[in-house]
CSV table of C-alpha atoms and ligand atoms in Angstrom, one decimal:
chain,number,residue,atom,x,y,z
F,812,MET,CA,-75.2,-2.3,-26.2
F,813,ARG,CA,-72.3,0.0,-25.4
F,814,SER,CA,-72.3,3.1,-26.3
F,815,VAL,CA,-70.7,4.8,-29.6
F,816,ALA,CA,-69.0,7.1,-27.2
F,817,SER,CA,-67.3,4.2,-25.1
F,818,LYS,CA,-66.6,2.3,-28.2
F,819,ASP,CA,-64.3,5.4,-29.9
F,820,SER,CA,-63.0,6.2,-26.5
F,821,ASP,CA,-61.5,2.5,-26.2
F,822,ILE,CA,-60.0,2.6,-30.0
F,823,VAL,CA,-58.5,6.5,-29.4
F,824,PHE,CA,-56.9,5.3,-25.7
F,825,GLN,CA,-55.4,2.6,-27.8
F,826,SER,CA,-54.2,4.7,-30.7
F,827,TYR,CA,-52.8,7.5,-28.1
F,828,GLY,CA,-50.8,4.5,-26.2
F,829,ARG,CA,-49.2,3.7,-29.5
F,830,CYS,CA,-48.0,7.5,-29.7
F,831,CYS,CA,-48.1,9.3,-26.5
F,832,ASN,CA,-44.9,7.2,-25.0
F,833,ASN,CA,-42.9,9.2,-27.4
F,834,GLU,CA,-41.7,12.7,-26.8
F,835,ILE,CA,-41.0,13.2,-30.7
F,836,PHE,CA,-45.4,12.9,-30.6
F,837,PHE,CA,-45.6,16.0,-29.0
F,838,ILE,CA,-42.7,17.7,-30.6
F,839,ASP,CA,-43.8,17.0,-34.1
F,840,PHE,CA,-47.3,18.1,-33.1
F,841,TYR,CA,-46.0,21.6,-31.9
F,842,ASP,CA,-43.9,22.0,-35.0
F,843,ARG,CA,-47.0,21.2,-37.4
F,844,PHE,CA,-49.1,23.3,-35.1
F,845,MET,CA,-47.0,26.3,-34.9
F,846,SER,CA,-46.3,26.3,-38.7
F,847,SER,CA,-50.3,26.7,-39.6
F,848,SER,CA,-50.0,30.4,-38.8
F,849,PRO,CA,-47.6,33.0,-37.7
F,850,ALA,CA,-50.3,34.4,-34.9
F,851,ILE,CA,-50.1,30.5,-33.3
F,852,PHE,CA,-46.4,30.4,-33.8
F,853,GLU,CA,-46.3,34.1,-31.6
F,854,ARG,CA,-48.3,32.9,-28.9
F,855,PHE,CA,-45.4,30.4,-27.8
F,856,ARG,CA,-42.5,32.8,-28.7
F,857,GLU,CA,-41.9,32.8,-24.8
F,858,THR,CA,-43.1,29.3,-23.8
F,859,ASP,CA,-40.6,26.5,-22.2
F,860,MET,CA,-42.0,23.7,-24.9
F,861,LYS,CA,-40.6,20.9,-22.5
F,862,GLN,CA,-43.2,21.5,-20.3
F,863,GLN,CA,-45.7,22.5,-22.7
F,864,ARG,CA,-45.4,19.0,-24.2
F,865,HIS,CA,-45.5,17.8,-20.7
F,866,LEU,CA,-48.9,19.4,-20.2
F,867,LEU,CA,-50.5,19.0,-23.7
F,868,ARG,CA,-49.7,14.8,-23.0
F,869,ASN,CA,-52.4,15.4,-20.1
F,870,GLY,CA,-54.4,17.8,-21.7
F,871,ILE,CA,-55.3,15.5,-24.8
F,872,MET,CA,-56.2,12.6,-22.5
F,873,GLN,CA,-58.6,14.9,-20.3
F,874,LEU,CA,-60.4,15.6,-23.5
F,875,VAL,CA,-61.0,12.0,-24.1
F,876,LEU,CA,-61.7,11.4,-20.4
F,877,TYR,CA,-64.6,14.4,-21.0
F,878,SER,CA,-66.5,12.2,-23.8
F,879,ARG,CA,-66.2,9.3,-21.6
F,880,GLY,CA,-68.3,11.2,-18.9
F,881,MET,CA,-65.8,12.5,-16.7
F,882,SER,CA,-66.1,15.9,-14.8
F,883,ASP,CA,-65.6,18.6,-17.0
F,884,ALA,CA,-63.6,20.9,-14.2
F,885,LYS,CA,-60.4,20.1,-15.6
F,886,LEU,CA,-61.5,21.5,-19.2
F,887,ARG,CA,-63.5,24.3,-17.6
F,888,SER,CA,-60.3,25.6,-16.0
F,889,LEU,CA,-58.4,25.5,-19.9
F,890,GLY,CA,-61.4,26.9,-21.1
F,891,LYS,CA,-60.5,30.0,-18.7
F,892,SER,CA,-56.7,29.8,-19.2
F,893,HIS,CA,-57.5,30.2,-23.0
F,894,ASP,CA,-60.1,32.7,-23.1
F,895,ARG,CA,-60.0,36.1,-24.3
F,896,HIS,CA,-58.9,37.6,-20.9
F,897,GLY,CA,-56.2,34.9,-21.0
F,898,TYR,CA,-53.9,33.6,-23.8
F,899,ASN,CA,-56.7,35.2,-25.8
F,900,ILE,CA,-57.1,31.8,-28.3
F,901,ARG,CA,-59.3,32.7,-30.9
F,902,PRO,CA,-62.2,30.2,-32.1
F,903,GLU,CA,-61.2,29.6,-35.3
F,904,TRP,CA,-57.5,28.3,-34.1
F,905,TYR,CA,-59.0,25.2,-32.6
F,906,GLU,CA,-59.6,24.0,-36.4
F,907,LEU,CA,-56.3,24.3,-37.1
F,908,TRP,CA,-55.3,22.3,-33.5
F,909,ILE,CA,-57.5,19.3,-34.5
F,910,GLU,CA,-55.9,19.0,-37.8
F,911,ALA,CA,-52.4,19.2,-36.2
F,912,LEU,CA,-53.7,16.5,-34.1
F,913,ILE,CA,-55.2,14.4,-36.5
F,914,ALA,CA,-52.1,15.0,-39.2
F,915,THR,CA,-49.7,13.7,-36.3
F,916,LEU,CA,-51.6,10.5,-35.3
F,917,ARG,CA,-51.7,9.9,-38.9
F,918,GLU,CA,-47.9,10.1,-38.9
F,919,HIS,CA,-46.9,8.1,-35.6
F,920,ASP,CA,-49.9,5.8,-35.0
F,921,PRO,CA,-48.9,2.7,-37.2
F,922,VAL,CA,-52.1,1.4,-37.5
F,923,PHE,CA,-54.2,4.4,-37.9
F,924,SER,CA,-57.1,3.9,-40.4
F,925,PRO,CA,-60.4,6.0,-41.4
F,926,GLU,CA,-62.1,4.6,-38.4
F,927,VAL,CA,-59.2,5.6,-36.0
F,928,GLU,CA,-59.5,9.0,-37.2
F,929,THR,CA,-63.5,9.1,-36.9
F,930,ALA,CA,-63.1,7.8,-33.3
F,931,TRP,CA,-60.5,10.7,-32.5
F,932,ARG,CA,-62.7,13.1,-34.1
F,933,ARG,CA,-65.9,12.2,-32.2
F,934,ALA,CA,-64.0,11.5,-29.3
F,935,ILE,CA,-62.3,15.1,-28.8
F,936,ALA,CA,-65.0,17.2,-30.5
F,937,PRO,CA,-67.1,17.7,-27.1
F,938,GLY,CA,-63.9,19.1,-24.9
F,939,VAL,CA,-62.6,21.0,-27.8
F,940,GLU,CA,-65.9,22.7,-28.2
F,941,LEU,CA,-66.0,23.6,-24.5
F,942,ILE,CA,-62.8,25.1,-24.5
F,943,ARG,CA,-63.4,27.0,-27.4
F,944,GLY,CA,-66.8,28.3,-26.3
F,945,ALA,CA,-65.5,29.7,-23.3
F,946,TYR,CA,-63.9,32.4,-25.3
Q,1334,LIG,C1,-58.5,22.0,-27.4
Q,1334,LIG,C2,-57.6,22.3,-27.7
Q,1334,LIG,C3,-56.4,22.3,-26.7
Q,1334,LIG,C4,-56.0,21.5,-25.5
Q,1334,LIG,C5,-56.4,20.6,-25.0
Q,1334,LIG,C6,-54.8,22.5,-25.2
Q,1334,LIG,C7,-54.3,22.2,-23.8
Q,1334,LIG,C8,-53.1,23.4,-23.1
Q,1334,LIG,C9,-52.8,22.9,-21.8
Q,1334,LIG,C10,-53.1,21.7,-21.0
Q,1334,LIG,C11,-51.6,24.0,-21.4
Q,1334,LIG,C12,-51.2,24.0,-20.0
Q,1334,LIG,C13,-52.4,24.4,-19.1
Q,1334,LIG,C14,-52.5,26.0,-19.0
Q,1334,LIG,O1,-52.1,27.0,-19.2
Q,1334,LIG,O2,-54.0,26.6,-19.0
Q,1334,LIG,C15,-52.2,25.0,-22.6
Q,1334,LIG,C16,-51.3,26.0,-22.6
Q,1334,LIG,C17,-51.3,26.8,-23.8
Q,1334,LIG,N1,-52.1,26.8,-24.8
Q,1334,LIG,FE1,-53.3,25.3,-25.4
Q,1334,LIG,N2,-54.8,24.1,-25.8
Q,1334,LIG,C18,-55.6,23.8,-26.8
Q,1334,LIG,C19,-55.7,24.5,-27.6
Q,1334,LIG,C20,-55.0,25.7,-27.9
Q,1334,LIG,C21,-55.0,26.6,-29.1
Q,1334,LIG,C22,-55.4,26.2,-30.2
Q,1334,LIG,C23,-54.0,27.4,-28.9
Q,1334,LIG,C24,-53.5,28.4,-29.9
Q,1334,LIG,C25,-52.4,29.0,-30.4
Q,1334,LIG,C26,-53.3,27.0,-27.8
Q,1334,LIG,C27,-52.3,28.2,-27.2
Q,1334,LIG,C28,-51.8,28.0,-25.8
Q,1334,LIG,C29,-50.4,28.6,-25.2
Q,1334,LIG,C30,-50.5,30.1,-25.5
Q,1334,LIG,C31,-50.5,28.4,-23.9
Q,1334,LIG,C32,-49.8,29.0,-22.7
Q,1334,LIG,C33,-48.3,28.7,-23.0
Q,1334,LIG,C34,-47.4,29.6,-21.8
Q,1334,LIG,O3,-47.5,29.0,-20.5
Q,1334,LIG,O4,-46.5,29.9,-22.7
Q,1334,LIG,N3,-53.8,25.9,-27.1
Q,1334,LIG,N4,-52.9,24.6,-23.6
């Protein structure tokens, strides 16, 4: 019997494959995420967004790989860069991050469905908690 985590990550890898090769996906994600709060917009004021979109492409992959049992080393280092001594990313902002991601997937994945949404939410939750929990 294959585990729930492994079935979720298959669905998620396929969904991500339909979205992540188009830079518009990441442009739309950051437009949405940055509009969700002025404080979040402010955090990216001096950021090179082209570079940031590229880094996020890999960051999302790390979240999914972690749910599939990969080492937590990369996420621990993201936890450290985002913590109160680093970018000072407040724990409540991660909800906005997740909702911006799901809304962007809904817009860009042509076969998005409630099943795909649930798989995404389950697959990224442990990795997001690890980063948020490092605060
Ligand atoms: C779990 C969700 C998140 C993931 C996977 C993620 C991923 C990343 C990655 C890969 C980087 C670049 C590497 C680094 O600097 O350490 C980064 C930088 C950054 N992230 Fe996140 N992030 C997440 C949540 C957030 C949230 C909620 C905010 C809120 C504003 C945020 C704000 C930033 C900022 C300000 C930077 C640095 C930008 C710069 O270099 O100017 N991140 N993030």
